[in-house]
Amino acid sequence: MNIAQPTFAVTAPILLDAANLSCVKQDRVLFEQLSLHLKPGELLQIKGKNGAGKSSLLRILSGLAQPDEGQLQYLAQPLPAALSDYAANLCFIGHQSGIHEQLTAIENLQFWQAASDLHIQDEFTLLAELGLAGLEDIPCRMLSAGQQRRVSLARLWATSAQIWILDEPFTALDQSAIVSLQQHFIAHLQRGGAIILTTHQPLSIEYHALRALEIHYRW
Amino acid sequence: MNIAQPTFAVTAPILLDAANLSCVKQDRVLFEQLSLHLKPGELLQIKGKNGAGKSSLLRILSGLAQPDEGQLQYLAQPLPAALSDYAANLCFIGHQSGIHEQLTAIENLQFWQAASDLHIQDEFTLLAELGLAGLEDIPCRMLSAGQQRRVSLARLWATSAQIWILDEPFTALDQSAIVSLQQHFIAHLQRGGAIILTTHQPLSIEYHALRALEIHYRW
Amino acid sequence: MFKWLDPLAKPETLYHFCGKLTPWLMSSALFTLLLGNIWGLGFTPTDYQQGDSYRIIHIHVPSAIMSMGAYMAMAIAAFTALVWQIKTAQWAVLAIAPIGAVYTAIALLTGMAWGKPMWGAWWVWDARLTSELILLFLYFGVMALHGAFSERQTGAKVASLLAVVGVINLPIIHFSVEWWNTLHQGASITKFAKPSIDPSMLWPLLISLLAFSLLLAALTCVRLRTAILENEQHRPWVKQLVSKA
Amino acid sequence: MVKFSIFLQRELRLLARQKADWLNPVLFFIIVLTLFPLGVGPEPNMLRIMAPGIVWIAALLSVLLAAERLFKDDYRNGVIEQLVAAQQALMPFVLAKITANWLSTGLPLLLLSPLVALLLNMQGASLEAMALTLLLGTPVLSLLSVLGAGITVSADKGGILLALVILPLYIPLLIFASAAIEAASIGLGFTGQIAILLAMFLFSLALVPMAVCSALKINVS
Amino acid sequence: MVKFSIFLQRELRLLARQKADWLNPVLFFIIVLTLFPLGVGPEPNMLRIMAPGIVWIAALLSVLLAAERLFKDDYRNGVIEQLVAAQQALMPFVLAKITANWLSTGLPLLLLSPLVALLLNMQGASLEAMALTLLLGTPVLSLLSVLGAGITVSADKGGILLALVILPLYIPLLIFASAAIEAASIGLGFTGQIAILLAMFLFSLALVPMAVCSALKINVS
Ligand code: HEM
Ligand SMILES: Nc1ncnc2c1ncn2[C@@H]1O[C@H](COP(=O)(O)OP(=O)(O)OP(=O)(O)O)[C@@H](O)[C@H]1O
Ligand SMILES: Nc1ncnc2c1ncn2[C@@H]1O[C@H](COP(=O)(O)OP(=O)(O)OP(=O)(O)O)[C@@H](O)[C@H]1O
Ligand SMILES: [Mg+2]
Ligand SMILES: [Mg+2]
């Protein structure tokens, strides 16, 4: 594991550095000259109205889409080249949940364990922690919207990736689940992790390295 | 139009009356002996943790699914018989948005106008009101998550149905959209409408006839 | 070599480069086309076996060969686009595809017209004819894929992928006459050994072949320029260009 | 009626937007037709005998492939769920789907029949018979495949299940249609077969739309 | 390797859960085979001549239909998007998909070949040739259809586009396979065709998985 110890002074390396990004969708410029950087221990919330371009930005930051202009650097290396290192240290969960509806929660976890090197001691305790006790053996399509989201987020409890990129993780979750997810965020940050996320619900986290970046809706 | 004037005294007719509903999913009893009724001018929020059975209840209340036990009455008539009257006076918007991704916002509205007798004076002003100005002619799949939700909710601005049943209407909406949707709810209630909804986000409505019904998560 | 090619990856340079090339290509294409056809149709001796119907060879053979040539060019552009992520190469793929499809259609139609007197049927299911028909479908496939995605980029890349994979079909077309015994003519000019065709027929044929390849290049340049403008319409240099015009 | 025409307009607009929807079945039809002689051998005589069967099997397969996604999008988006909740508009919706399906797959096949005849060496009367059977048969095909699509819309596995449901219903159609073409090709009359096809058309027109509506209702509840 | 086997296990589990996935292609194959004699006429001689082509066309169509949804679920759920973002597991995932596809469609067809021979009046050598071509050809078919599915996964219209992309690539296979069966049926040797089929198999095995990976990457970006 590659997680820096909580010594993130000014000297902490810049994990992700984006310079002068721009994104154009069909003649419409969503954002231009957007720069940001992320250090260990930081949480960056991307804000903006519906349609401002938050999801588009996250897809660029996670290496899925190419920016129309600008560069990304992971640990000072330019991205298309360093993509595989970056991907190995990244956990991206988008609007879609990434779980197969026909498989049970356990089976979905096993799949992701193989696909992205998760470290799960015991799936049952993990799922129980997420409030899914007794539902481990039901195909996910029979779970409620919020329960499906919980299965999808379970990965965050088992990943060793340092950078998390999450698109509206709180969707469909009830209040208690939101609170425990936020606590988990803080634990991750304190271990030297870094998080970029979007959400329309206010964060209720008490933490010193919260930053926000607002994308203004342009037409 | 069949909307009662704001004279909802004790004598107001009971629009929807559910008695002793129960719902069983795979040996699991989600709820039993659940009774509720809805009068003009009332907003009923169904609360409960993820997986408590809120969506299942809403599908029963809207006539899509049958309860395992119990009856529904619409204006004192039992439901399977009065279903077509009831359906004509109902606007149900579920977890799925009900908009076709290949069609533009305008075309989706025209479809729903024909399908459920909406009264839209001018699609363009309606969409502009919802913050979609300039996006009327783009296929909906190119809209962001929140923008798609807005198109789907546009129906609420044009329907003459008295009873609205909404499953997590605030999902993916930004704060300003949530506020204006809630204002629209109040206007509807004051005109004698009635609303049943679920949401995990706290309502910020000031209104005298708010009621809540909690379904406890059982295992 | 790459030093010379590299600037052409830039849309603006390529646009002007194609602009300069087009008139030359176009005029030489028209010249050779006329020359080849007048010579071939008017001044070559009548074949003692086939009568005058063989004269369609001057359209059939060049268009058939160039239908494959166009595919090869398209596949090379596609490969470049995929490996080096060059957008202009991607646009070139779509610029070539319809031209290649038209060549293929011409080869098919002239072949059918020739087949009726020669073989007694418009169409027979032999390997060369069929594989040429498949070539047409491949062109269609590339064009259809291009339009089938909501993300334009995706469509362009995926179409390139199919173009590369479809190269398999080219050797099948060419060697079909050897691998299967067919009704169709064996190789007579595209052999490595000495061509087995009378020089009085060969020359006009070669000129027509040159004409078809020049025409391909010219039309590709024209279509490529439009594609560049379309894709770059919000760039400053295009806006400048438009305001100047 | 107003609803029907608005819904039909919507379907046609969707078709215009996704040209692949009606172009691809046609191309598929042509491709399958070209595969047969390849696999079976190119003797013209042979081909003429097999032609009726081939045409009709190719038609079936192309309509079938097109039908698969007919309701999928609307189901996934919740359109069908909400239509069922709103009750009255379901029937015009289904009728519009059927009409659009025929316009986009049956009609092009009909228009293609001269080309097919050319490819498969068909002559005069057979060509006429083929066009007639296609005219009467493709609407039945559309009706049946919409039925299949409706029945299987919420099934975990659409495509092939659909084929299974539809193929058996489709066999009588195949038998009579190819019998008509065969009769024509050897110079016999074929009004009998055509009359049966007509009956099948009217019969399925009367029954299928209702069946589709109830299939959709069952699928969302 | 460990990843591959876990992924393969997942695919097999999905197949076990949705039995229709592998039962339906098989049934489809059988139905198409029975349609032919119906549409074309039941003369045994005729049937024997057409048999190779028919078998291979039916095999193609059934594999094609099964391929359509191969990646759809995983695409819609965001599984593929997240796999691409995580990079390293994509290749084993694709290989598992290909293997599972062959196990669920190619293998049953192979096992069915004696039955087919019975239905279509095939004898000794032809049967052997058919089994051999199916053994070598169905993996190619699986590879190609997975390629088609990967290429078209985010396309607005899957099914038929897939067919359009795959059929041209598939035609050489059809030609050699049916040539082999035909040669066998008239008593000639067919090692040449079999060798070509083997070459095609190895060739596509080497190239297709990489092509599928890049197709998936393109589709999510
Ligand atoms: C629809 C029918 C036909 C098609 C699709 C077709 C296709 C082709 C193709 C693709 C080539 C280029 C082969 C290569 O360069 O490897 C070709 C060449 C040629 N074709 Fe055809 N052909 C057709 C009918 C005919 C007929 C009826 C004749 C005359 C009897 C004919 C005579 C030739 C000749 C002489 C060549 C030049 C061969 C060479 O030098 O390589 N073709 N044709
Ligand atoms: N494929 C596309 N083609 C054209 N425009 C697109 C495409 N995808 C997205 N857009 C546009 O880009 C804008 C930003 O979309 P994006 O999904 O990034 O918004 P968002 O900030 O995530 O919004 P939300 O809060 O609703 O999720 C939207 O206005 C949308 O119309
Ligand atoms: N088809 C089904 N088969 C078996 N169980 C099901 C089925 N559908 C739902 N359930 C179960 O019913 C319970 C209630 O689901 P429902 O969708 O009604 O929850 P909900 O209250 O809407 O939750 P959320 O807040 O997450 O949306 C869940 O625990 C789920 O596991
Ligand atoms: Mg978003
Ligand atoms: Mg719910």
mmCIF file of C-alpha atoms in Angstrom, chain C residues 84-179:
data_model
loop_
_atom_site.group_PDB
_atom_site.id
_atom_site.type_symbol
_atom_site.label_atom_id
_atom_site.label_comp_id
_atom_site.label_asym_id
_atom_site.label_seq_id
_atom_site.Cartn_x
_atom_site.Cartn_y
_atom_site.Cartn_z
ATOM 1 C CA TRP C 84 -1.320 7.898 -32.541
ATOM 2 C CA GLN C 85 -4.674 9.439 -31.587
ATOM 3 C CA ILE C 86 -4.607 11.823 -34.523
ATOM 4 C CA LYS C 87 -7.974 13.434 -35.102
ATOM 5 C CA THR C 88 -7.317 14.426 -38.693
ATOM 6 C CA ALA C 89 -6.650 10.808 -39.586
ATOM 7 C CA GLN C 90 -10.011 9.953 -38.097
ATOM 8 C CA TRP C 91 -11.731 12.455 -40.313
ATOM 9 C CA ALA C 92 -9.832 11.062 -43.289
ATOM 10 C CA VAL C 93 -11.405 7.657 -42.626
ATOM 11 C CA LEU C 94 -14.858 9.058 -43.018
ATOM 12 C CA ALA C 95 -13.786 11.194 -45.941
ATOM 13 C CA ILE C 96 -12.639 8.130 -47.880
ATOM 14 C CA ALA C 97 -15.409 5.699 -46.945
ATOM 15 C CA PRO C 98 -18.212 6.930 -49.225
ATOM 16 C CA ILE C 99 -15.848 7.343 -52.161
ATOM 17 C CA GLY C 100 -14.640 3.795 -51.702
ATOM 18 C CA ALA C 101 -18.226 2.628 -51.429
ATOM 19 C CA VAL C 102 -19.080 4.325 -54.714
ATOM 20 C CA TYR C 103 -16.060 2.729 -56.418
ATOM 21 C CA THR C 104 -17.137 -0.621 -55.095
ATOM 22 C CA ALA C 105 -20.662 -0.072 -56.315
ATOM 23 C CA ILE C 106 -19.341 0.902 -59.745
ATOM 24 C CA ALA C 107 -17.185 -2.232 -59.862
ATOM 25 C CA LEU C 108 -20.184 -4.339 -58.929
ATOM 26 C CA LEU C 109 -22.516 -2.732 -61.410
ATOM 27 C CA THR C 110 -20.095 -2.769 -64.316
ATOM 28 C CA GLY C 111 -19.194 -6.331 -63.428
ATOM 29 C CA MET C 112 -22.847 -7.277 -63.481
ATOM 30 C CA ALA C 113 -23.355 -5.521 -66.784
ATOM 31 C CA TRP C 114 -20.392 -7.398 -68.186
ATOM 32 C CA GLY C 115 -21.401 -10.676 -66.635
ATOM 33 C CA LYS C 116 -24.761 -10.750 -68.398
ATOM 34 C CA PRO C 117 -23.276 -11.193 -71.893
ATOM 35 C CA MET C 118 -20.284 -13.223 -70.707
ATOM 36 C CA TRP C 119 -21.746 -15.646 -68.191
ATOM 37 C CA GLY C 120 -25.402 -15.423 -69.044
ATOM 38 C CA ALA C 121 -26.454 -14.133 -65.640
ATOM 39 C CA TRP C 122 -26.359 -10.806 -63.896
ATOM 40 C CA TRP C 123 -25.086 -12.306 -60.751
ATOM 41 C CA VAL C 124 -23.447 -15.555 -59.718
ATOM 42 C CA TRP C 125 -22.388 -16.510 -56.268
ATOM 43 C CA ASP C 126 -18.736 -16.871 -56.774
ATOM 44 C CA ALA C 127 -16.055 -15.989 -54.313
ATOM 45 C CA ARG C 128 -14.714 -12.859 -55.955
ATOM 46 C CA LEU C 129 -18.108 -11.353 -56.554
ATOM 47 C CA THR C 130 -19.228 -12.159 -53.061
ATOM 48 C CA SER C 131 -16.142 -10.861 -51.362
ATOM 49 C CA GLU C 132 -16.410 -7.651 -53.365
ATOM 50 C CA LEU C 133 -19.987 -7.363 -52.163
ATOM 51 C CA ILE C 134 -18.711 -7.834 -48.631
ATOM 52 C CA LEU C 135 -16.335 -4.972 -49.239
ATOM 53 C CA LEU C 136 -19.351 -2.815 -49.945
ATOM 54 C CA PHE C 137 -20.928 -3.959 -46.704
ATOM 55 C CA LEU C 138 -17.754 -3.150 -44.855
ATOM 56 C CA TYR C 139 -17.854 0.364 -46.206
ATOM 57 C CA PHE C 140 -21.480 0.588 -45.111
ATOM 58 C CA GLY C 141 -20.541 -0.783 -41.720
ATOM 59 C CA VAL C 142 -17.866 1.861 -41.250
ATOM 60 C CA MET C 143 -20.275 4.615 -42.224
ATOM 61 C CA ALA C 144 -23.119 3.213 -40.129
ATOM 62 C CA LEU C 145 -20.931 2.887 -37.054
ATOM 63 C CA HIS C 146 -19.834 6.433 -37.473
ATOM 64 C CA GLY C 147 -23.350 7.705 -37.057
ATOM 65 C CA ALA C 148 -24.540 5.239 -34.466
ATOM 66 C CA PHE C 149 -23.145 6.792 -31.330
ATOM 67 C CA SER C 150 -24.273 9.779 -29.381
ATOM 68 C CA GLU C 151 -20.665 10.701 -28.724
ATOM 69 C CA ARG C 152 -19.236 11.649 -32.071
ATOM 70 C CA GLN C 153 -15.735 10.757 -30.935
ATOM 71 C CA THR C 154 -16.774 7.253 -30.029
ATOM 72 C CA GLY C 155 -18.351 6.670 -33.401
ATOM 73 C CA ALA C 156 -15.265 7.878 -35.227
ATOM 74 C CA LYS C 157 -12.910 5.690 -33.242
ATOM 75 C CA VAL C 158 -15.062 2.612 -33.410
ATOM 76 C CA ALA C 159 -15.486 3.004 -37.158
ATOM 77 C CA SER C 160 -11.706 3.162 -37.442
ATOM 78 C CA LEU C 161 -11.437 -0.045 -35.491
ATOM 79 C CA LEU C 162 -13.776 -1.834 -37.875
ATOM 80 C CA ALA C 163 -11.909 -0.440 -40.862
ATOM 81 C CA VAL C 164 -8.673 -1.943 -39.556
ATOM 82 C CA VAL C 165 -10.219 -5.293 -38.750
ATOM 83 C CA GLY C 166 -11.869 -5.472 -42.170
ATOM 84 C CA VAL C 167 -8.540 -5.431 -43.996
ATOM 85 C CA ILE C 168 -8.776 -9.220 -43.760
ATOM 86 C CA ASN C 169 -11.182 -9.041 -46.663
ATOM 87 C CA LEU C 170 -8.686 -7.541 -49.123
ATOM 88 C CA PRO C 171 -6.464 -10.599 -49.601
ATOM 89 C CA ILE C 172 -9.629 -12.667 -49.835
ATOM 90 C CA ILE C 173 -10.868 -10.563 -52.737
ATOM 91 C CA HIS C 174 -7.555 -10.593 -54.514
ATOM 92 C CA PHE C 175 -6.718 -14.240 -54.124
ATOM 93 C CA SER C 176 -10.257 -15.520 -54.404
ATOM 94 C CA VAL C 177 -9.691 -16.397 -58.051
ATOM 95 C CA GLU C 178 -6.817 -18.631 -57.050
ATOM 96 C CA TRP C 179 -8.251 -20.160 -53.930
#
